[in-house]
Structures are given as structure tokens and as C-alpha cells.
Amino acid sequence: MPLLAPPAPLVARFRRDCEALAGKPPGRLGVAVSGGPDSLALLLLASAAYPGAVEAATVDHGLRAASADEALMVRDISAQLGCPHATLKVAVAPGGAGLQGEARYARYAALRDWCVERALPFLATAHHQDDQAETVLMRLQRGAGLSGLSAIRPVRAEGPGLTLIRPLLGWTRAELGAIVAEAGLVAAEDPSNRDTRFDRVAMRAFLAETPAFQPARLARSAAALREADDALDWMADRLAEAHIRAEDGAWRIDPAGLPRALRRRLLARAIAAIREANGLSPLDCDIEGLLATLEEGGSGTRAGVMARGGSVWRLRLAPPRRPTR
């Protein structure tokens, strides 16, 4: 039995949302499809909006016995829709980000490699409005600052020639589930989505039990905070030339007269630049402690960079650690 395509108004809405993020019709589009209801809705909408231009990929983390069968299910659905499909197998190693965090790192790395191999300029994921609301609450609980509370970004550069887009951030979980049900599909269910030991599942339960916290309003707050965060980044980019200077292998930051939010951004830029200049990979880390130390005139090390405070902050690459005996 052929799959029932989403209604034309929903397909047109998806196309508008997609092109608003891509800045143009995306041409060839990669979609990440786990087999859950959200990503299946993404696949149905994308294949209807851009017939013949969509490819799908399913990442098999190997963490559940059912994951291989779910990838086969997505392969079969993709074939019915005329979309090429790939199953990307990854190994999730223990690490400091926890099981879900390490799985996310492995998943995005595999999807990036797949897009590069297939020469796909855009990768779409199925994050939606409810995901956004859950993320805001999770980060509030952790005491996140402005950047963290901006939550899930609708667009992100993933390297030369590849842009990640999230065209469903204005769609609800219920809307996406209805699209899948009306197509006659039964989505896969990940048991971890019911495990309240995971922060996201706990926030989902909290929202369900507390109707005063409306996902649409939380998502609007995230968008407003993202605009403020982008404005501060814009200012920091323009201040960096006057306030950061490299000389003799060291970097100097003049923090005088700058608001703390801008000092924080300049410090982060200098650390990133030092690591890049020394062939080290970017490192997303919390620099709040180092910022406070420098403001008090002290010294510290973060992300392999030594820094000394005072009227002018001086930073340089930390020497390699001596092996312990």
C-alpha cells in the first residue's frame, strides 16, 4: 500500500521553513532519520517538498538490540519514497559527556562524514518546538548563561560546504506524530525516551504535568535570547581587532571598559585562536572560572592555554605536561 503524502499546505509550510534557513531552495538535502515519529515526519515532508533531491541516513549506535531492525525499517520507507538511504554504524566510547552525550558526538560526526561523501550541502534534523522547550528547561536547571539558554540553533555551519538546518523548530511533536499516523506508518519507539533518569525525559514529564509552562512560549524565549546572544557576538567580532593582539607567541587582551559579557567572549576567542594556531582542535569548555581569576589579577590554565590577569591579560599555549612516574 503506497504511503499517504502529507497534505499540500503542510508540505508548502515545510518548504518555506526549510528555505528560510537555507536562504534558498536547498537543492540536494540530507535528512537524519532514526525511525522515531519526529524524524519519519521529516522524511515524509522533505521527500514531498523536494522529490528526487532527498537522501536519508540512519545512525545505528549499537546500543540497543532493536536498532538494526529500525534502520532496516527506515531503509524500506525511504525506498517507497524514492530516497536513497544509508545506515551509518558508530561505536559509542565511554566519555565525560555521558552515554547520550557521547552518542550525540558520534552521531553528528558520522552524519557529517556521510554528507561530505555524498556531496550534500544541507543536513536536516527533526528537532522541533517541544525539543526546544525541553532544552531551555534543562539548561535553566544547570544554570546556563545567555548562549546556553539560546538552546537549539536553527542553523549551524558544519564545515566547508555543509550547513545543518532544523526546519521543524516551529512544529509541535503532536503535529509531526499526526503526519506519520496519517501516512499509515508505525514509528519506532526508543525505550530511553521513557527513562526519567535522563534529563530530557524528566523535563518532558515536567512539561506534561505543568501546563503553565507552554512549549511555544519557551521556544519564543529561546529565540529572543538567541537574538541577544548573536548581537553580543557581533559586537565582540568588532571589538576583537582593537582589544586582542598577538605578539611573540603570546596573546594580549585589553579588557578595560568592556562589559563582562564581552570580556568573556574575547577571552573565548583568544583561547580558540591560540589552539587553532598550534594545530589543536576547537574545544568547547566553561571559561567562567578562568575569567573570574583574570579579573582578580590571578593566573590559571584552561583548555591547554595559560593566562595571567592584570590591566592587560596575557595568554599563551601551556607547555606539555610532564609524564608522572
mmCIF file of C-alpha atoms in Angstrom:
data_model
loop_
_atom_site.group_PDB
_atom_site.id
_atom_site.type_symbol
_atom_site.label_atom_id
_atom_site.label_comp_id
_atom_site.label_asym_id
_atom_site.label_seq_id
_atom_site.Cartn_x
_atom_site.Cartn_y
_atom_site.Cartn_z
ATOM 1 C CA MET A 1 0.000 0.000 0.000
ATOM 2 C CA PRO A 2 1.546 3.356 -1.012
ATOM 3 C CA LEU A 3 2.354 5.863 1.698
ATOM 4 C CA LEU A 4 -0.045 8.775 2.056
ATOM 5 C CA ALA A 5 1.814 12.039 1.426
ATOM 6 C CA PRO A 6 1.372 14.927 3.888
ATOM 7 C CA PRO A 7 -1.317 17.475 2.929
ATOM 8 C CA ALA A 8 -0.183 20.104 0.439
ATOM 9 C CA PRO A 9 -0.458 23.032 2.932
ATOM 10 C CA LEU A 10 1.908 21.240 5.329
ATOM 11 C CA VAL A 11 4.354 20.496 2.529
ATOM 12 C CA ALA A 12 4.285 24.164 1.490
ATOM 13 C CA ARG A 13 4.837 25.214 5.115
ATOM 14 C CA PHE A 14 7.807 22.867 5.396
ATOM 15 C CA ARG A 15 9.276 24.210 2.156
ATOM 16 C CA ARG A 16 9.011 27.793 3.442
ATOM 17 C CA ASP A 17 10.630 26.860 6.754
ATOM 18 C CA CYS A 18 13.411 24.954 5.051
ATOM 19 C CA GLU A 19 14.241 27.699 2.572
ATOM 20 C CA ALA A 20 14.119 30.402 5.238
ATOM 21 C CA LEU A 21 17.008 28.601 6.976
ATOM 22 C CA ALA A 22 18.920 27.581 3.859
ATOM 23 C CA GLY A 23 18.483 31.007 2.255
ATOM 24 C CA LYS A 24 17.406 29.312 -0.973
ATOM 25 C CA PRO A 25 15.907 26.040 -2.207
ATOM 26 C CA PRO A 26 18.364 23.543 -0.719
ATOM 27 C CA GLY A 27 18.884 21.507 -3.856
ATOM 28 C CA ARG A 28 20.100 18.162 -2.573
ATOM 29 C CA LEU A 29 19.136 17.611 1.061
ATOM 30 C CA GLY A 30 20.309 15.018 3.558
ATOM 31 C CA VAL A 31 17.931 14.071 6.367
ATOM 32 C CA ALA A 32 18.791 12.243 9.588
ATOM 33 C CA VAL A 33 16.117 9.616 10.260
ATOM 34 C CA SER A 34 16.179 7.421 13.352
ATOM 35 C CA GLY A 35 12.810 5.765 12.760
ATOM 36 C CA GLY A 36 11.057 7.693 15.527
ATOM 37 C CA PRO A 37 7.929 9.728 14.745
ATOM 38 C CA ASP A 38 9.671 13.105 14.500
ATOM 39 C CA SER A 39 12.315 12.020 12.013
ATOM 40 C CA LEU A 40 9.846 9.971 9.961
ATOM 41 C CA ALA A 41 7.697 13.091 9.651
ATOM 42 C CA LEU A 42 10.795 14.978 8.499
ATOM 43 C CA LEU A 43 11.436 12.324 5.846
ATOM 44 C CA LEU A 44 7.813 12.421 4.629
ATOM 45 C CA LEU A 45 7.753 16.226 4.443
ATOM 46 C CA ALA A 46 11.176 16.538 2.808
ATOM 47 C CA SER A 47 10.528 13.885 0.162
ATOM 48 C CA ALA A 48 7.195 15.535 -0.711
ATOM 49 C CA ALA A 49 8.693 19.044 -0.787
ATOM 50 C CA TYR A 50 11.792 18.110 -2.803
ATOM 51 C CA PRO A 51 11.070 14.901 -4.743
ATOM 52 C CA GLY A 52 14.180 13.229 -6.099
ATOM 53 C CA ALA A 53 16.519 15.532 -4.151
ATOM 54 C CA VAL A 54 16.462 13.921 -0.689
ATOM 55 C CA GLU A 55 18.763 11.286 0.805
ATOM 56 C CA ALA A 56 18.288 9.709 4.232
ATOM 57 C CA ALA A 57 20.712 8.323 6.777
ATOM 58 C CA THR A 58 20.098 6.327 9.935
ATOM 59 C CA VAL A 59 22.796 6.173 12.592
ATOM 60 C CA ASP A 60 22.989 2.808 14.356
ATOM 61 C CA HIS A 61 24.738 3.357 17.688
ATOM 62 C CA GLY A 62 24.649 -0.343 18.505
ATOM 63 C CA LEU A 63 23.299 0.407 21.976
ATOM 64 C CA ARG A 64 20.006 -1.477 21.590
ATOM 65 C CA ALA A 65 19.156 -4.837 20.038
ATOM 66 C CA ALA A 66 16.343 -3.242 18.012
ATOM 67 C CA SER A 67 18.475 -0.536 16.388
ATOM 68 C CA ALA A 68 19.477 -2.632 13.360
ATOM 69 C CA ASP A 69 15.834 -3.527 12.632
ATOM 70 C CA GLU A 70 14.854 0.139 12.959
ATOM 71 C CA ALA A 71 17.499 1.080 10.383
ATOM 72 C CA LEU A 72 16.070 -1.557 8.024
ATOM 73 C CA MET A 73 12.584 -0.128 8.558
ATOM 74 C CA VAL A 74 13.805 3.363 7.598
ATOM 75 C CA ARG A 75 15.582 1.891 4.566
ATOM 76 C CA ASP A 76 12.325 0.315 3.359
ATOM 77 C CA ILE A 77 10.302 3.501 3.927
ATOM 78 C CA SER A 78 12.953 5.547 2.118
ATOM 79 C CA ALA A 79 12.782 3.153 -0.832
ATOM 80 C CA GLN A 80 8.999 3.621 -1.036
ATOM 81 C CA LEU A 81 9.569 7.386 -1.125
ATOM 82 C CA GLY A 82 12.307 7.152 -3.754
ATOM 83 C CA CYS A 83 15.051 8.355 -1.391
ATOM 84 C CA PRO A 84 18.490 6.743 -1.250
ATOM 85 C CA HIS A 85 19.266 5.529 2.270
ATOM 86 C CA ALA A 86 22.429 4.724 4.220
ATOM 87 C CA THR A 87 22.885 3.061 7.603
ATOM 88 C CA LEU A 88 25.826 4.570 9.481
ATOM 89 C CA LYS A 89 27.199 2.308 12.223
ATOM 90 C CA VAL A 90 29.115 4.011 15.025
ATOM 91 C CA ALA A 91 30.802 2.936 18.241
ATOM 92 C CA VAL A 92 29.986 4.942 21.351
ATOM 93 C CA ALA A 93 33.011 5.115 23.637
ATOM 94 C CA PRO A 94 32.775 5.968 27.341
ATOM 95 C CA GLY A 95 33.482 9.644 27.976
ATOM 96 C CA GLY A 96 32.795 12.661 30.096
ATOM 97 C CA ALA A 97 29.642 13.662 28.210
ATOM 98 C CA GLY A 98 27.656 10.657 29.452
ATOM 99 C CA LEU A 99 26.048 7.988 27.313
ATOM 100 C CA GLN A 100 23.632 10.266 25.472
ATOM 101 C CA GLY A 101 26.237 13.000 25.023
ATOM 102 C CA GLU A 102 28.862 10.650 23.605
ATOM 103 C CA ALA A 103 26.248 9.072 21.321
ATOM 104 C CA ARG A 104 25.360 12.550 20.051
ATOM 105 C CA TYR A 105 29.019 13.341 19.266
ATOM 106 C CA ALA A 106 29.410 10.052 17.392
ATOM 107 C CA ARG A 107 26.124 10.570 15.534
ATOM 108 C CA TYR A 108 26.939 14.044 14.243
ATOM 109 C CA ALA A 109 30.453 13.007 13.231
ATOM 110 C CA ALA A 110 29.031 10.122 11.182
ATOM 111 C CA LEU A 111 26.375 12.329 9.588
ATOM 112 C CA ARG A 112 28.965 14.977 8.677
ATOM 113 C CA ASP A 113 31.179 12.368 7.013
ATOM 114 C CA TRP A 114 28.190 10.960 5.136
ATOM 115 C CA CYS A 115 27.165 14.387 3.834
ATOM 116 C CA VAL A 116 30.705 15.125 2.673
ATOM 117 C CA GLU A 117 30.944 11.745 0.937
ATOM 118 C CA ARG A 118 27.588 12.270 -0.791
ATOM 119 C CA ALA A 119 28.315 15.965 -1.562
ATOM 120 C CA LEU A 120 25.145 17.030 0.257
ATOM 121 C CA PRO A 121 25.215 20.773 1.031
ATOM 122 C CA PHE A 122 22.477 20.644 3.697
ATOM 123 C CA LEU A 123 21.679 18.248 6.526
ATOM 124 C CA ALA A 124 18.259 18.468 8.205
ATOM 125 C CA THR A 125 17.419 17.066 11.626
ATOM 126 C CA ALA A 126 13.989 16.677 13.207
ATOM 127 C CA HIS A 127 14.339 18.852 16.324
ATOM 128 C CA HIS A 128 11.001 20.519 16.998
ATOM 129 C CA GLN A 129 9.301 23.033 19.266
ATOM 130 C CA ASP A 130 8.857 20.616 22.183
ATOM 131 C CA ASP A 131 12.557 19.681 21.994
ATOM 132 C CA GLN A 132 13.375 23.379 22.172
ATOM 133 C CA ALA A 133 11.240 23.881 25.281
ATOM 134 C CA GLU A 134 12.810 20.860 26.992
ATOM 135 C CA THR A 135 16.284 22.148 26.190
ATOM 136 C CA VAL A 136 15.528 25.574 27.687
ATOM 137 C CA LEU A 137 14.377 23.972 30.946
ATOM 138 C CA MET A 138 17.352 21.596 31.073
ATOM 139 C CA ARG A 139 19.778 24.469 30.700
ATOM 140 C CA LEU A 140 17.931 26.660 33.194
ATOM 141 C CA GLN A 141 18.268 23.819 35.679
ATOM 142 C CA ARG A 142 22.029 23.729 35.037
ATOM 143 C CA GLY A 143 22.435 27.491 35.492
ATOM 144 C CA ALA A 144 23.308 28.187 31.850
ATOM 145 C CA GLY A 145 24.074 31.678 30.608
ATOM 146 C CA LEU A 146 22.804 33.517 27.563
ATOM 147 C CA SER A 147 24.405 31.247 24.964
ATOM 148 C CA GLY A 148 23.119 28.102 26.640
ATOM 149 C CA LEU A 149 19.592 29.443 27.032
ATOM 150 C CA SER A 150 19.528 30.233 23.317
ATOM 151 C CA ALA A 151 19.023 26.450 23.177
ATOM 152 C CA ILE A 152 18.825 24.620 19.836
ATOM 153 C CA ARG A 153 20.139 26.714 16.941
ATOM 154 C CA PRO A 154 18.074 26.555 13.738
ATOM 155 C CA VAL A 155 21.187 26.842 11.529
ATOM 156 C CA ARG A 156 24.766 25.754 12.161
ATOM 157 C CA ALA A 157 27.811 25.547 9.905
ATOM 158 C CA GLU A 158 29.250 22.034 9.971
ATOM 159 C CA GLY A 159 32.378 22.789 7.979
ATOM 160 C CA PRO A 160 33.150 23.893 4.430
ATOM 161 C CA GLY A 161 30.210 23.246 2.148
ATOM 162 C CA LEU A 162 27.867 21.782 4.771
ATOM 163 C CA THR A 163 25.104 23.518 6.738
ATOM 164 C CA LEU A 164 22.935 21.891 9.399
ATOM 165 C CA ILE A 165 19.324 23.107 9.349
ATOM 166 C CA ARG A 166 16.426 22.361 11.703
ATOM 167 C CA PRO A 167 13.280 23.296 9.774
ATOM 168 C CA LEU A 168 10.865 21.752 12.310
ATOM 169 C CA LEU A 169 11.604 24.021 15.283
ATOM 170 C CA GLY A 170 8.261 25.738 14.712
ATOM 171 C CA TRP A 171 6.362 22.422 14.619
ATOM 172 C CA THR A 172 4.994 20.540 17.613
ATOM 173 C CA ARG A 173 5.529 16.890 18.487
ATOM 174 C CA ALA A 174 1.791 16.314 18.091
ATOM 175 C CA GLU A 175 1.749 17.771 14.560
ATOM 176 C CA LEU A 176 4.615 15.543 13.480
ATOM 177 C CA GLY A 177 3.076 12.442 15.051
ATOM 178 C CA ALA A 178 -0.166 13.098 13.176
ATOM 179 C CA ILE A 179 1.692 13.274 9.843
ATOM 180 C CA VAL A 180 3.252 9.853 10.487
ATOM 181 C CA ALA A 181 -0.034 8.298 11.610
ATOM 182 C CA GLU A 182 -1.916 9.670 8.592
ATOM 183 C CA ALA A 183 0.743 8.213 6.294
ATOM 184 C CA GLY A 184 -0.073 4.778 7.709
ATOM 185 C CA LEU A 185 3.275 4.311 9.429
ATOM 186 C CA VAL A 186 4.087 2.973 12.885
ATOM 187 C CA ALA A 187 7.183 4.691 14.216
ATOM 188 C CA ALA A 188 9.893 3.016 16.255
ATOM 189 C CA GLU A 189 9.948 3.730 19.980
ATOM 190 C CA ASP A 190 13.204 4.132 21.889
ATOM 191 C CA PRO A 191 12.738 2.858 25.483
ATOM 192 C CA SER A 192 15.193 5.501 26.731
ATOM 193 C CA ASN A 193 12.526 8.108 25.920
ATOM 194 C CA ARG A 194 10.614 6.815 28.948
ATOM 195 C CA ASP A 195 13.600 6.705 31.305
ATOM 196 C CA THR A 196 13.336 9.682 33.667
ATOM 197 C CA ARG A 197 16.974 9.253 34.710
ATOM 198 C CA PHE A 198 17.741 11.213 31.545
ATOM 199 C CA ASP A 199 17.349 14.979 31.958
ATOM 200 C CA ARG A 200 15.388 15.436 28.748
ATOM 201 C CA VAL A 201 12.834 12.783 29.666
ATOM 202 C CA ALA A 202 12.401 14.348 33.113
ATOM 203 C CA MET A 203 11.811 17.781 31.525
ATOM 204 C CA ARG A 204 9.307 16.240 29.108
ATOM 205 C CA ALA A 205 7.375 14.799 32.026
ATOM 206 C CA PHE A 206 7.533 18.122 33.866
ATOM 207 C CA LEU A 207 6.063 19.968 30.879
ATOM 208 C CA ALA A 208 3.291 17.393 30.533
ATOM 209 C CA GLU A 209 2.402 17.789 34.196
ATOM 210 C CA THR A 210 2.739 21.608 34.275
ATOM 211 C CA PRO A 211 0.586 23.202 31.567
ATOM 212 C CA ALA A 212 1.544 26.702 32.743
ATOM 213 C CA PHE A 213 4.911 26.145 31.034
ATOM 214 C CA GLN A 214 3.844 26.223 27.401
ATOM 215 C CA PRO A 215 6.422 24.934 24.889
ATOM 216 C CA ALA A 216 5.550 27.645 22.355
ATOM 217 C CA ARG A 217 6.319 30.399 24.863
ATOM 218 C CA LEU A 218 9.556 28.755 26.000
ATOM 219 C CA ALA A 219 10.592 28.429 22.358
ATOM 220 C CA ARG A 220 9.872 32.147 21.785
ATOM 221 C CA SER A 221 12.048 32.991 24.798
ATOM 222 C CA ALA A 222 14.857 30.874 23.345
ATOM 223 C CA ALA A 223 14.578 32.756 20.044
ATOM 224 C CA ALA A 224 14.731 36.142 21.810
ATOM 225 C CA LEU A 225 17.769 35.063 23.838
ATOM 226 C CA ARG A 226 19.422 33.799 20.667
ATOM 227 C CA GLU A 227 18.991 37.234 19.061
ATOM 228 C CA ALA A 228 20.642 38.860 22.098
ATOM 229 C CA ASP A 229 23.469 36.309 22.016
ATOM 230 C CA ASP A 230 24.027 36.948 18.307
ATOM 231 C CA ALA A 231 24.133 40.697 18.970
ATOM 232 C CA LEU A 232 26.851 40.257 21.600
ATOM 233 C CA ASP A 233 28.832 38.051 19.217
ATOM 234 C CA TRP A 234 28.508 40.738 16.536
ATOM 235 C CA MET A 235 29.883 43.317 18.973
ATOM 236 C CA ALA A 236 32.699 41.022 20.102
ATOM 237 C CA ASP A 237 33.756 40.416 16.499
ATOM 238 C CA ARG A 238 34.163 44.160 16.008
ATOM 239 C CA LEU A 239 35.941 44.696 19.323
ATOM 240 C CA ALA A 240 38.402 41.846 18.861
ATOM 241 C CA GLU A 241 40.635 43.741 16.436
ATOM 242 C CA ALA A 242 41.177 46.584 18.900
ATOM 243 C CA HIS A 243 41.297 44.566 22.120
ATOM 244 C CA ILE A 244 43.165 41.357 21.159
ATOM 245 C CA ARG A 245 46.701 41.376 19.832
ATOM 246 C CA ALA A 246 49.192 38.587 19.154
ATOM 247 C CA GLU A 247 52.905 39.240 19.704
ATOM 248 C CA ASP A 248 55.904 36.935 20.173
ATOM 249 C CA GLY A 249 53.823 33.815 20.602
ATOM 250 C CA ALA A 250 51.630 35.387 23.290
ATOM 251 C CA TRP A 251 48.194 36.957 23.052
ATOM 252 C CA ARG A 252 47.195 40.128 24.855
ATOM 253 C CA ILE A 253 43.646 41.139 25.745
ATOM 254 C CA ASP A 254 42.828 44.662 26.895
ATOM 255 C CA PRO A 255 39.608 44.276 28.957
ATOM 256 C CA ALA A 256 39.401 47.898 30.109
ATOM 257 C CA GLY A 257 35.944 49.449 29.954
ATOM 258 C CA LEU A 258 34.192 46.401 28.491
ATOM 259 C CA PRO A 259 31.075 44.792 29.954
ATOM 260 C CA ARG A 260 31.707 41.365 31.425
ATOM 261 C CA ALA A 261 29.721 39.554 28.721
ATOM 262 C CA LEU A 262 32.064 40.993 26.083
ATOM 263 C CA ARG A 263 35.196 40.234 28.125
ATOM 264 C CA ARG A 264 34.031 36.624 28.320
ATOM 265 C CA ARG A 265 33.609 36.435 24.564
ATOM 266 C CA LEU A 266 37.010 37.988 23.862
ATOM 267 C CA LEU A 267 38.652 35.505 26.226
ATOM 268 C CA ALA A 268 36.926 32.605 24.472
ATOM 269 C CA ARG A 269 38.059 33.922 21.076
ATOM 270 C CA ALA A 270 41.661 34.238 22.222
ATOM 271 C CA ILE A 271 41.712 30.686 23.627
ATOM 272 C CA ALA A 272 40.225 29.331 20.399
ATOM 273 C CA ALA A 273 42.722 31.286 18.280
ATOM 274 C CA ILE A 274 45.700 30.033 20.308
ATOM 275 C CA ARG A 275 44.557 26.434 19.979
ATOM 276 C CA GLU A 276 43.969 26.840 16.240
ATOM 277 C CA ALA A 277 47.372 28.494 15.728
ATOM 278 C CA ASN A 278 49.001 25.481 17.372
ATOM 279 C CA GLY A 279 47.115 22.873 15.364
ATOM 280 C CA LEU A 280 44.761 21.909 18.181
ATOM 281 C CA SER A 281 41.089 21.149 17.673
ATOM 282 C CA PRO A 282 38.405 23.562 18.898
ATOM 283 C CA LEU A 283 37.354 22.876 22.466
ATOM 284 C CA ASP A 284 34.014 23.901 23.921
ATOM 285 C CA CYS A 285 34.669 24.479 27.609
ATOM 286 C CA ASP A 286 33.466 26.572 30.534
ATOM 287 C CA ILE A 287 35.757 29.583 30.999
ATOM 288 C CA GLU A 288 33.798 31.286 33.768
ATOM 289 C CA GLY A 289 36.304 30.294 36.468
ATOM 290 C CA LEU A 290 39.269 31.489 34.415
ATOM 291 C CA LEU A 291 37.505 34.778 33.646
ATOM 292 C CA ALA A 292 36.953 35.442 37.362
ATOM 293 C CA THR A 293 40.599 34.621 38.100
ATOM 294 C CA LEU A 294 41.896 37.027 35.458
ATOM 295 C CA GLU A 295 39.586 39.785 36.650
ATOM 296 C CA GLU A 296 41.142 39.417 40.109
ATOM 297 C CA GLY A 297 44.670 39.615 38.651
ATOM 298 C CA GLY A 298 45.424 35.923 39.092
ATOM 299 C CA SER A 299 46.693 33.212 36.751
ATOM 300 C CA GLY A 300 45.193 29.993 35.503
ATOM 301 C CA THR A 301 45.084 27.420 32.733
ATOM 302 C CA ARG A 302 42.097 26.331 30.662
ATOM 303 C CA ALA A 303 41.862 24.177 27.541
ATOM 304 C CA GLY A 304 45.644 23.960 27.320
ATOM 305 C CA VAL A 305 46.110 27.755 27.439
ATOM 306 C CA MET A 306 47.883 29.621 30.275
ATOM 307 C CA ALA A 307 46.555 33.057 31.183
ATOM 308 C CA ARG A 308 47.699 35.815 33.547
ATOM 309 C CA GLY A 309 45.468 38.685 34.669
ATOM 310 C CA GLY A 310 46.144 42.323 35.375
ATOM 311 C CA SER A 311 45.370 45.514 33.469
ATOM 312 C CA VAL A 312 46.213 43.536 30.320
ATOM 313 C CA TRP A 313 45.592 39.790 30.168
ATOM 314 C CA ARG A 314 48.373 37.658 28.662
ATOM 315 C CA LEU A 315 47.735 34.217 27.213
ATOM 316 C CA ARG A 316 49.966 31.585 25.650
ATOM 317 C CA LEU A 317 49.920 27.846 24.979
ATOM 318 C CA ALA A 318 50.637 25.825 28.110
ATOM 319 C CA PRO A 319 53.749 23.604 27.941
ATOM 320 C CA PRO A 320 53.157 19.841 27.632
ATOM 321 C CA ARG A 321 52.579 18.088 30.899
ATOM 322 C CA ARG A 322 55.474 16.036 32.200
ATOM 323 C CA PRO A 323 54.649 12.358 32.462
ATOM 324 C CA THR A 324 54.090 11.161 36.040
ATOM 325 C CA ARG A 325 56.168 8.299 37.348
#
